[in-house]
Amino acid sequence: MTLTAEPQAQTPALTSRRDRRRAEARETQPVTWRPKPDAFALALAAARPQRVGKVSSVLGLSVEVTGLDCAVGDLVSLGAPEASVDAEVVAATRDGIRCMPFGRLAGLTSGSPARSKGAPMRVPTGNGLFGRVLDGLGRPIDGKGPLDVEAFVSLDHETPSAMQRSRITEPLQLGVRVLDTLTTVGKGQRMGLFAGSGVGKSSLLSMIARGTNAEVSVIALVGERGREVREFLEDDLGEEGLARSIVIVSTSDEPALMRLRAAFVATRIAESFRDRGADVMLMMDSLTRVAMAQREIGLSVGEPPATRGYPPSTFSLLAQLLERAGTDKTGSVTGMYTVLVDGDDHNEPIADSARSILDGHVVLDRKLAVAGHFPSVDALGSISRVASRVNPRERSQAASGLRRVLAARRSAQDLIDVGAYQRGTNPLVDAAVDHEGAINAFLQQRMDEQTPADAAWDQLHQLTRNLGV
């Protein structure tokens, strides 16, 4: 008996599983093809002017515009298209909107056209940012050509929920012995470097940028002197540090809004890498200049001055900025923020407010810097609130032992200076005096020296054994 196959419908042969899936999709639902939009095209489309108003007044740092319906945070273009300056809406009233410019207002007059861009600011993200230097708006300023951008994201980003944040349980290596041992930083912690001017904050940040084992480093230089930017990039950071870093620069002569936005652009770029599950080191120099920029903006839009001339919005903005760092469900942003204390007063308003929000503080002492002790970290005045959670017990005991010796030496320093201290009165003071050279050698470190965290702990254990603590 011969079996004959029944004739089948004439269907094109499907050469692969992918072809079969596509055919099934076409049978169930028609597919309309749309070209994949380019990231730059999306950004340009979002920033395309939509409406035209006019400038009603230019007063101080702010510009009032009528005839536009814009929300706070939207971008507008002021002046003729061939010589326009971008600005951001910072206040809205019944009569119009008030803007702060990103550039200089020279040539802008009452009656100049104003065009709404219909969207807030967007920030570039992606691996193509490594080794690049950007301005406060995320535009390249290093002369290396256009950015290799994967996407543009909104500047605003939701702060991780308190109940969704993962707990800080792992230490993060900084490459600086005194910080890795006596003030251990955890992944996702926010630390403040408190110091006056010229004490070595930027140098310490450069050491951290080269020595940390974080996957990504984002560095924001806010309100820096223009002369110091290249010195920091070429001398302090170096090619090795720059290759694994993204640097955002806004110098002191730029408008207040540019300086303020530089801090949020850096934070947003760090958040974009954290959303991918990476451990990010965010370094900002300095938080005080961010607060000063917000003071200029707040006073210009009519806010009343409060503590030392800072309007109330300054302190709420600091909380909003600092809370965006930290851990999330996956990934982390470890924040290192320098705080320029006014007149070496560590209780001035910005320093006091930042200390209350941060998870620890590192104090740099001018006396140590003058004596040539670098990094000039006051080990007894510095504290990490998560050190006991990320370090095992034996490491915490070693750090506490060295702290006890340093505290005993400080309490007896006046007697030692005048020769009134009697040896044998306090064994801890005797150990501090006998091993003064070894203690200083451990606490000091050259800028070009990088010490892995495990090696730093081994040196501390050896030192405490010699001290007998």
PDB file of C-alpha atoms in Angstrom, residues 76-343:
ATOM      1  CA  VAL A  76      13.523  79.089  26.777  1.00  0.00           C
ATOM      2  CA  SER A  77      15.660  80.854  24.185  1.00  0.00           C
ATOM      3  CA  LEU A  78      16.150  84.608  24.685  1.00  0.00           C
ATOM      4  CA  GLY A  79      17.052  87.061  21.929  1.00  0.00           C
ATOM      5  CA  ALA A  80      17.363  86.773  18.168  1.00  0.00           C
ATOM      6  CA  PRO A  81      17.987  83.244  16.861  1.00  0.00           C
ATOM      7  CA  GLU A  82      21.449  84.130  15.551  1.00  0.00           C
ATOM      8  CA  ALA A  83      22.577  85.479  18.953  1.00  0.00           C
ATOM      9  CA  SER A  84      20.314  83.805  21.495  1.00  0.00           C
ATOM     10  CA  VAL A  85      21.063  82.658  25.025  1.00  0.00           C
ATOM     11  CA  ASP A  86      19.366  79.718  26.705  1.00  0.00           C
ATOM     12  CA  ALA A  87      17.660  80.149  30.056  1.00  0.00           C
ATOM     13  CA  GLU A  88      15.627  78.085  32.484  1.00  0.00           C
ATOM     14  CA  VAL A  89      12.296  79.013  34.031  1.00  0.00           C
ATOM     15  CA  VAL A  90      12.747  79.343  37.794  1.00  0.00           C
ATOM     16  CA  ALA A  91       9.490  81.088  38.753  1.00  0.00           C
ATOM     17  CA  ALA A  92       6.021  81.680  37.307  1.00  0.00           C
ATOM     18  CA  THR A  93       3.515  84.444  38.105  1.00  0.00           C
ATOM     19  CA  ARG A  94       0.202  85.668  36.697  1.00  0.00           C
ATOM     20  CA  ASP A  95       2.042  88.255  34.606  1.00  0.00           C
ATOM     21  CA  GLY A  96       4.611  85.903  33.106  1.00  0.00           C
ATOM     22  CA  ILE A  97       7.648  83.808  33.903  1.00  0.00           C
ATOM     23  CA  ARG A  98      11.045  84.556  35.410  1.00  0.00           C
ATOM     24  CA  CYS A  99      14.139  82.955  33.901  1.00  0.00           C
ATOM     25  CA  MET A 100      17.768  82.516  34.812  1.00  0.00           C
ATOM     26  CA  PRO A 101      20.239  82.471  31.897  1.00  0.00           C
ATOM     27  CA  PHE A 102      22.916  79.878  31.164  1.00  0.00           C
ATOM     28  CA  GLY A 103      25.101  82.525  29.512  1.00  0.00           C
ATOM     29  CA  ARG A 104      25.793  86.240  29.458  1.00  0.00           C
ATOM     30  CA  LEU A 105      22.965  88.730  28.946  1.00  0.00           C
ATOM     31  CA  ALA A 106      24.965  91.288  26.953  1.00  0.00           C
ATOM     32  CA  GLY A 107      22.824  92.729  24.135  1.00  0.00           C
ATOM     33  CA  LEU A 108      19.506  91.519  25.549  1.00  0.00           C
ATOM     34  CA  THR A 109      16.915  94.303  25.812  1.00  0.00           C
ATOM     35  CA  SER A 110      13.293  94.744  26.793  1.00  0.00           C
ATOM     36  CA  GLY A 111      11.188  93.571  23.876  1.00  0.00           C
ATOM     37  CA  SER A 112      13.653  90.931  22.673  1.00  0.00           C
ATOM     38  CA  PRO A 113      11.942  87.757  21.439  1.00  0.00           C
ATOM     39  CA  ALA A 114      11.673  84.736  23.703  1.00  0.00           C
ATOM     40  CA  ARG A 115      10.943  81.246  22.415  1.00  0.00           C
ATOM     41  CA  SER A 116       9.762  78.299  24.439  1.00  0.00           C
ATOM     42  CA  LYS A 117      11.574  75.032  23.840  1.00  0.00           C
ATOM     43  CA  GLY A 118       8.687  73.119  25.352  1.00  0.00           C
ATOM     44  CA  ALA A 119      10.773  70.734  27.422  1.00  0.00           C
ATOM     45  CA  PRO A 120      13.120  70.677  30.409  1.00  0.00           C
ATOM     46  CA  MET A 121      16.834  70.052  30.233  1.00  0.00           C
ATOM     47  CA  ARG A 122      18.145  66.628  29.168  1.00  0.00           C
ATOM     48  CA  VAL A 123      21.459  64.981  30.057  1.00  0.00           C
ATOM     49  CA  PRO A 124      23.666  62.671  27.920  1.00  0.00           C
ATOM     50  CA  THR A 125      24.528  59.241  29.289  1.00  0.00           C
ATOM     51  CA  GLY A 126      26.493  56.181  28.221  1.00  0.00           C
ATOM     52  CA  ASN A 127      29.950  54.651  28.224  1.00  0.00           C
ATOM     53  CA  GLY A 128      31.058  57.165  25.603  1.00  0.00           C
ATOM     54  CA  LEU A 129      31.347  59.761  28.368  1.00  0.00           C
ATOM     55  CA  PHE A 130      34.412  58.127  29.956  1.00  0.00           C
ATOM     56  CA  GLY A 131      37.470  60.326  29.714  1.00  0.00           C
ATOM     57  CA  ARG A 132      35.436  63.351  28.624  1.00  0.00           C
ATOM     58  CA  VAL A 133      35.133  66.820  30.156  1.00  0.00           C
ATOM     59  CA  LEU A 134      31.686  68.439  30.008  1.00  0.00           C
ATOM     60  CA  ASP A 135      30.291  71.831  30.947  1.00  0.00           C
ATOM     61  CA  GLY A 136      27.378  72.474  33.296  1.00  0.00           C
ATOM     62  CA  LEU A 137      24.864  71.538  30.587  1.00  0.00           C
ATOM     63  CA  GLY A 138      26.545  68.279  29.596  1.00  0.00           C
ATOM     64  CA  ARG A 139      28.238  69.651  26.461  1.00  0.00           C
ATOM     65  CA  PRO A 140      31.849  68.633  25.647  1.00  0.00           C
ATOM     66  CA  ILE A 141      34.516  71.270  26.261  1.00  0.00           C
ATOM     67  CA  ASP A 142      37.669  69.147  25.899  1.00  0.00           C
ATOM     68  CA  GLY A 143      38.079  69.530  22.130  1.00  0.00           C
ATOM     69  CA  LYS A 144      37.752  65.774  21.514  1.00  0.00           C
ATOM     70  CA  GLY A 145      34.788  66.053  19.190  1.00  0.00           C
ATOM     71  CA  PRO A 146      31.126  65.151  19.716  1.00  0.00           C
ATOM     72  CA  LEU A 147      30.012  62.786  22.425  1.00  0.00           C
ATOM     73  CA  ASP A 148      29.276  59.120  21.754  1.00  0.00           C
ATOM     74  CA  VAL A 149      25.929  59.253  23.518  1.00  0.00           C
ATOM     75  CA  GLU A 150      23.672  56.257  24.079  1.00  0.00           C
ATOM     76  CA  ALA A 151      20.662  58.277  25.240  1.00  0.00           C
ATOM     77  CA  PHE A 152      19.497  61.586  26.654  1.00  0.00           C
ATOM     78  CA  VAL A 153      17.631  61.446  29.965  1.00  0.00           C
ATOM     79  CA  SER A 154      15.682  64.010  31.922  1.00  0.00           C
ATOM     80  CA  LEU A 155      17.648  65.997  34.479  1.00  0.00           C
ATOM     81  CA  ASP A 156      15.063  65.208  37.146  1.00  0.00           C
ATOM     82  CA  HIS A 157      15.117  61.726  38.617  1.00  0.00           C
ATOM     83  CA  GLU A 158      13.147  60.072  41.362  1.00  0.00           C
ATOM     84  CA  THR A 159      14.992  59.754  44.657  1.00  0.00           C
ATOM     85  CA  PRO A 160      15.149  56.078  45.686  1.00  0.00           C
ATOM     86  CA  SER A 161      12.472  55.192  48.193  1.00  0.00           C
ATOM     87  CA  ALA A 162      13.661  54.769  51.756  1.00  0.00           C
ATOM     88  CA  MET A 163      12.173  51.260  51.857  1.00  0.00           C
ATOM     89  CA  GLN A 164      13.691  50.236  48.525  1.00  0.00           C
ATOM     90  CA  ARG A 165      17.268  51.255  49.275  1.00  0.00           C
ATOM     91  CA  SER A 166      19.556  48.321  49.959  1.00  0.00           C
ATOM     92  CA  ARG A 167      21.505  48.518  53.209  1.00  0.00           C
ATOM     93  CA  ILE A 168      25.156  49.522  53.191  1.00  0.00           C
ATOM     94  CA  THR A 169      27.097  46.370  54.026  1.00  0.00           C
ATOM     95  CA  GLU A 170      30.256  46.465  51.892  1.00  0.00           C
ATOM     96  CA  PRO A 171      33.284  48.774  52.216  1.00  0.00           C
ATOM     97  CA  LEU A 172      34.516  50.799  49.259  1.00  0.00           C
ATOM     98  CA  GLN A 173      38.248  51.168  48.735  1.00  0.00           C
ATOM     99  CA  LEU A 174      39.497  54.749  48.408  1.00  0.00           C
ATOM    100  CA  GLY A 175      43.231  54.069  48.179  1.00  0.00           C
ATOM    101  CA  VAL A 176      44.012  56.431  51.088  1.00  0.00           C
ATOM    102  CA  ARG A 177      45.196  54.600  54.238  1.00  0.00           C
ATOM    103  CA  VAL A 178      43.799  56.966  56.841  1.00  0.00           C
ATOM    104  CA  LEU A 179      40.364  56.933  55.185  1.00  0.00           C
ATOM    105  CA  ASP A 180      40.159  53.211  54.423  1.00  0.00           C
ATOM    106  CA  THR A 181      40.994  52.274  58.024  1.00  0.00           C
ATOM    107  CA  LEU A 182      39.983  55.012  60.482  1.00  0.00           C
ATOM    108  CA  THR A 183      36.967  56.362  58.538  1.00  0.00           C
ATOM    109  CA  THR A 184      35.936  53.429  56.358  1.00  0.00           C
ATOM    110  CA  VAL A 185      33.466  54.359  53.625  1.00  0.00           C
ATOM    111  CA  GLY A 186      30.741  51.948  52.527  1.00  0.00           C
ATOM    112  CA  LYS A 187      29.289  51.533  49.046  1.00  0.00           C
ATOM    113  CA  GLY A 188      26.454  54.044  48.826  1.00  0.00           C
ATOM    114  CA  GLN A 189      27.587  56.222  51.711  1.00  0.00           C
ATOM    115  CA  ARG A 190      27.692  60.022  51.480  1.00  0.00           C
ATOM    116  CA  MET A 191      30.734  61.666  53.046  1.00  0.00           C
ATOM    117  CA  GLY A 192      31.709  65.299  53.428  1.00  0.00           C
ATOM    118  CA  LEU A 193      35.266  66.683  53.276  1.00  0.00           C
ATOM    119  CA  PHE A 194      35.198  69.757  55.521  1.00  0.00           C
ATOM    120  CA  ALA A 195      38.046  72.254  55.260  1.00  0.00           C
ATOM    121  CA  GLY A 196      38.971  75.856  54.653  1.00  0.00           C
ATOM    122  CA  SER A 197      40.560  77.091  51.466  1.00  0.00           C
ATOM    123  CA  GLY A 198      43.997  75.800  50.480  1.00  0.00           C
ATOM    124  CA  VAL A 199      44.078  72.809  52.842  1.00  0.00           C
ATOM    125  CA  GLY A 200      44.140  70.072  50.195  1.00  0.00           C
ATOM    126  CA  LYS A 201      40.533  69.117  49.393  1.00  0.00           C
ATOM    127  CA  SER A 202      41.065  68.886  45.628  1.00  0.00           C
ATOM    128  CA  SER A 203      44.308  66.941  46.078  1.00  0.00           C
ATOM    129  CA  LEU A 204      42.560  64.428  48.329  1.00  0.00           C
ATOM    130  CA  LEU A 205      39.774  64.018  45.767  1.00  0.00           C
ATOM    131  CA  SER A 206      42.331  63.279  43.059  1.00  0.00           C
ATOM    132  CA  MET A 207      43.916  60.601  45.269  1.00  0.00           C
ATOM    133  CA  ILE A 208      40.498  59.011  45.753  1.00  0.00           C
ATOM    134  CA  ALA A 209      39.736  59.154  42.021  1.00  0.00           C
ATOM    135  CA  ARG A 210      42.933  57.228  41.231  1.00  0.00           C
ATOM    136  CA  GLY A 211      42.777  54.796  44.148  1.00  0.00           C
ATOM    137  CA  THR A 212      39.107  53.821  44.390  1.00  0.00           C
ATOM    138  CA  ASN A 213      37.874  50.475  43.124  1.00  0.00           C
ATOM    139  CA  ALA A 214      34.498  51.912  42.102  1.00  0.00           C
ATOM    140  CA  GLU A 215      33.521  51.028  38.548  1.00  0.00           C
ATOM    141  CA  VAL A 216      32.716  54.625  37.558  1.00  0.00           C
ATOM    142  CA  SER A 217      33.997  57.984  38.823  1.00  0.00           C
ATOM    143  CA  VAL A 218      31.999  61.163  38.197  1.00  0.00           C
ATOM    144  CA  ILE A 219      33.751  64.372  39.226  1.00  0.00           C
ATOM    145  CA  ALA A 220      32.006  67.754  39.420  1.00  0.00           C
ATOM    146  CA  LEU A 221      34.158  70.883  39.711  1.00  0.00           C
ATOM    147  CA  VAL A 222      31.677  73.603  40.664  1.00  0.00           C
ATOM    148  CA  GLY A 223      32.836  77.198  41.013  1.00  0.00           C
ATOM    149  CA  GLU A 224      36.499  76.318  40.490  1.00  0.00           C
ATOM    150  CA  ARG A 225      39.090  78.808  39.332  1.00  0.00           C
ATOM    151  CA  GLY A 226      39.629  78.495  35.604  1.00  0.00           C
ATOM    152  CA  ARG A 227      43.378  78.231  36.129  1.00  0.00           C
ATOM    153  CA  GLU A 228      43.026  75.170  38.344  1.00  0.00           C
ATOM    154  CA  VAL A 229      40.892  73.056  36.015  1.00  0.00           C
ATOM    155  CA  ARG A 230      43.685  71.899  33.694  1.00  0.00           C
ATOM    156  CA  GLU A 231      46.057  71.549  36.637  1.00  0.00           C
ATOM    157  CA  PHE A 232      43.584  69.223  38.331  1.00  0.00           C
ATOM    158  CA  LEU A 233      42.961  67.198  35.169  1.00  0.00           C
ATOM    159  CA  GLU A 234      46.570  66.873  34.019  1.00  0.00           C
ATOM    160  CA  ASP A 235      48.589  66.926  37.260  1.00  0.00           C
ATOM    161  CA  ASP A 236      46.298  65.690  40.032  1.00  0.00           C
ATOM    162  CA  LEU A 237      43.962  63.348  38.155  1.00  0.00           C
ATOM    163  CA  GLY A 238      46.318  62.270  35.351  1.00  0.00           C
ATOM    164  CA  GLU A 239      45.583  60.182  32.283  1.00  0.00           C
ATOM    165  CA  GLU A 240      44.902  57.043  34.294  1.00  0.00           C
ATOM    166  CA  GLY A 241      42.343  58.728  36.528  1.00  0.00           C
ATOM    167  CA  LEU A 242      40.699  60.618  33.672  1.00  0.00           C
ATOM    168  CA  ALA A 243      40.277  57.456  31.568  1.00  0.00           C
ATOM    169  CA  ARG A 244      37.864  55.987  34.127  1.00  0.00           C
ATOM    170  CA  SER A 245      36.196  59.279  35.043  1.00  0.00           C
ATOM    171  CA  ILE A 246      33.593  61.710  33.722  1.00  0.00           C
ATOM    172  CA  VAL A 247      34.348  65.324  34.630  1.00  0.00           C
ATOM    173  CA  ILE A 248      31.798  68.162  34.725  1.00  0.00           C
ATOM    174  CA  VAL A 249      33.248  71.665  35.014  1.00  0.00           C
ATOM    175  CA  SER A 250      31.580  75.003  35.757  1.00  0.00           C
ATOM    176  CA  THR A 251      34.031  77.756  36.670  1.00  0.00           C
ATOM    177  CA  SER A 252      33.409  80.590  39.108  1.00  0.00           C
ATOM    178  CA  ASP A 253      32.804  83.212  36.396  1.00  0.00           C
ATOM    179  CA  GLU A 254      29.869  81.361  34.844  1.00  0.00           C
ATOM    180  CA  PRO A 255      26.252  82.275  35.685  1.00  0.00           C
ATOM    181  CA  ALA A 256      24.809  80.936  38.905  1.00  0.00           C
ATOM    182  CA  LEU A 257      22.406  78.620  37.098  1.00  0.00           C
ATOM    183  CA  MET A 258      25.271  76.968  35.190  1.00  0.00           C
ATOM    184  CA  ARG A 259      27.092  76.279  38.447  1.00  0.00           C
ATOM    185  CA  LEU A 260      23.951  74.894  40.034  1.00  0.00           C
ATOM    186  CA  ARG A 261      23.080  72.717  37.049  1.00  0.00           C
ATOM    187  CA  ALA A 262      26.614  71.281  36.932  1.00  0.00           C
ATOM    188  CA  ALA A 263      25.966  69.632  40.303  1.00  0.00           C
ATOM    189  CA  PHE A 264      22.681  68.103  39.148  1.00  0.00           C
ATOM    190  CA  VAL A 265      24.097  67.013  35.760  1.00  0.00           C
ATOM    191  CA  ALA A 266      26.904  65.142  37.536  1.00  0.00           C
ATOM    192  CA  THR A 267      24.410  63.549  39.923  1.00  0.00           C
ATOM    193  CA  ARG A 268      22.118  62.520  37.061  1.00  0.00           C
ATOM    194  CA  ILE A 269      24.980  60.918  35.116  1.00  0.00           C
ATOM    195  CA  ALA A 270      25.984  59.001  38.247  1.00  0.00           C
ATOM    196  CA  GLU A 271      22.381  57.863  38.719  1.00  0.00           C
ATOM    197  CA  SER A 272      22.200  56.587  35.143  1.00  0.00           C
ATOM    198  CA  PHE A 273      25.122  54.234  35.800  1.00  0.00           C
ATOM    199  CA  ARG A 274      23.658  53.186  39.150  1.00  0.00           C
ATOM    200  CA  ASP A 275      20.431  52.237  37.390  1.00  0.00           C
ATOM    201  CA  ARG A 276      22.519  49.749  35.379  1.00  0.00           C
ATOM    202  CA  GLY A 277      23.768  48.146  38.595  1.00  0.00           C
ATOM    203  CA  ALA A 278      27.197  49.818  38.754  1.00  0.00           C
ATOM    204  CA  ASP A 279      28.951  51.105  41.874  1.00  0.00           C
ATOM    205  CA  VAL A 280      29.650  54.795  41.192  1.00  0.00           C
ATOM    206  CA  MET A 281      31.915  57.253  42.996  1.00  0.00           C
ATOM    207  CA  LEU A 282      30.500  60.793  42.786  1.00  0.00           C
ATOM    208  CA  MET A 283      32.935  63.535  43.849  1.00  0.00           C
ATOM    209  CA  MET A 284      31.799  67.149  44.052  1.00  0.00           C
ATOM    210  CA  ASP A 285      34.018  70.155  44.737  1.00  0.00           C
ATOM    211  CA  SER A 286      32.413  72.016  46.282  1.00  0.00           C
ATOM    212  CA  LEU A 287      28.986  71.743  47.884  1.00  0.00           C
ATOM    213  CA  THR A 288      29.370  75.215  49.371  1.00  0.00           C
ATOM    214  CA  ARG A 289      29.612  76.830  45.938  1.00  0.00           C
ATOM    215  CA  VAL A 290      26.458  74.990  44.898  1.00  0.00           C
ATOM    216  CA  ALA A 291      24.714  76.567  47.881  1.00  0.00           C
ATOM    217  CA  MET A 292      26.117  79.979  46.953  1.00  0.00           C
ATOM    218  CA  ALA A 293      24.754  79.616  43.417  1.00  0.00           C
ATOM    219  CA  GLN A 294      21.310  78.785  44.798  1.00  0.00           C
ATOM    220  CA  ARG A 295      21.557  81.826  47.084  1.00  0.00           C
ATOM    221  CA  GLU A 296      22.136  84.065  44.060  1.00  0.00           C
ATOM    222  CA  ILE A 297      19.185  82.516  42.244  1.00  0.00           C
ATOM    223  CA  GLY A 298      16.851  82.653  45.229  1.00  0.00           C
ATOM    224  CA  LEU A 299      17.589  86.282  46.027  1.00  0.00           C
ATOM    225  CA  SER A 300      17.194  87.242  42.355  1.00  0.00           C
ATOM    226  CA  VAL A 301      13.670  85.821  42.171  1.00  0.00           C
ATOM    227  CA  GLY A 302      12.588  87.551  45.364  1.00  0.00           C
ATOM    228  CA  GLU A 303      13.148  85.022  48.155  1.00  0.00           C
ATOM    229  CA  PRO A 304      13.756  86.578  51.571  1.00  0.00           C
ATOM    230  CA  PRO A 305      17.283  86.192  52.964  1.00  0.00           C
ATOM    231  CA  ALA A 306      17.502  84.040  56.087  1.00  0.00           C
ATOM    232  CA  THR A 307      20.570  82.642  57.834  1.00  0.00           C
ATOM    233  CA  ARG A 308      23.636  84.606  56.701  1.00  0.00           C
ATOM    234  CA  GLY A 309      21.801  85.700  53.583  1.00  0.00           C
ATOM    235  CA  TYR A 310      20.883  82.190  52.435  1.00  0.00           C
ATOM    236  CA  PRO A 311      17.200  81.909  51.431  1.00  0.00           C
ATOM    237  CA  PRO A 312      15.173  78.931  52.728  1.00  0.00           C
ATOM    238  CA  SER A 313      15.319  77.193  49.339  1.00  0.00           C
ATOM    239  CA  THR A 314      19.083  76.708  49.727  1.00  0.00           C
ATOM    240  CA  PHE A 315      18.772  74.247  52.575  1.00  0.00           C
ATOM    241  CA  SER A 316      15.930  72.281  50.972  1.00  0.00           C
ATOM    242  CA  LEU A 317      17.951  72.081  47.738  1.00  0.00           C
ATOM    243  CA  LEU A 318      20.939  70.626  49.601  1.00  0.00           C
ATOM    244  CA  ALA A 319      18.717  67.861  50.971  1.00  0.00           C
ATOM    245  CA  GLN A 320      17.277  67.140  47.523  1.00  0.00           C
ATOM    246  CA  LEU A 321      20.745  66.956  45.961  1.00  0.00           C
ATOM    247  CA  LEU A 322      22.379  64.816  48.642  1.00  0.00           C
ATOM    248  CA  GLU A 323      19.479  62.377  49.025  1.00  0.00           C
ATOM    249  CA  ARG A 324      19.708  61.429  45.348  1.00  0.00           C
ATOM    250  CA  ALA A 325      23.024  59.718  46.048  1.00  0.00           C
ATOM    251  CA  GLY A 326      23.225  56.449  47.941  1.00  0.00           C
ATOM    252  CA  THR A 327      22.033  52.925  47.278  1.00  0.00           C
ATOM    253  CA  ASP A 328      19.071  51.676  45.267  1.00  0.00           C
ATOM    254  CA  LYS A 329      17.684  48.209  44.580  1.00  0.00           C
ATOM    255  CA  THR A 330      20.789  47.576  42.485  1.00  0.00           C
ATOM    256  CA  GLY A 331      23.958  49.641  42.243  1.00  0.00           C
ATOM    257  CA  SER A 332      25.120  52.500  44.401  1.00  0.00           C
ATOM    258  CA  VAL A 333      26.329  56.098  44.248  1.00  0.00           C
ATOM    259  CA  THR A 334      28.944  56.845  46.882  1.00  0.00           C
ATOM    260  CA  GLY A 335      29.141  60.610  47.355  1.00  0.00           C
ATOM    261  CA  MET A 336      32.235  62.557  48.398  1.00  0.00           C
ATOM    262  CA  TYR A 337      31.323  66.240  48.797  1.00  0.00           C
ATOM    263  CA  THR A 338      33.803  68.920  49.768  1.00  0.00           C
ATOM    264  CA  VAL A 339      32.459  71.660  52.045  1.00  0.00           C
ATOM    265  CA  LEU A 340      34.377  74.945  52.082  1.00  0.00           C
ATOM    266  CA  VAL A 341      33.913  76.153  55.656  1.00  0.00           C
ATOM    267  CA  ASP A 342      33.804  79.931  56.014  1.00  0.00           C
ATOM    268  CA  GLY A 343      36.785  81.180  58.020  1.00  0.00           C
TER     269      GLY A 343
END
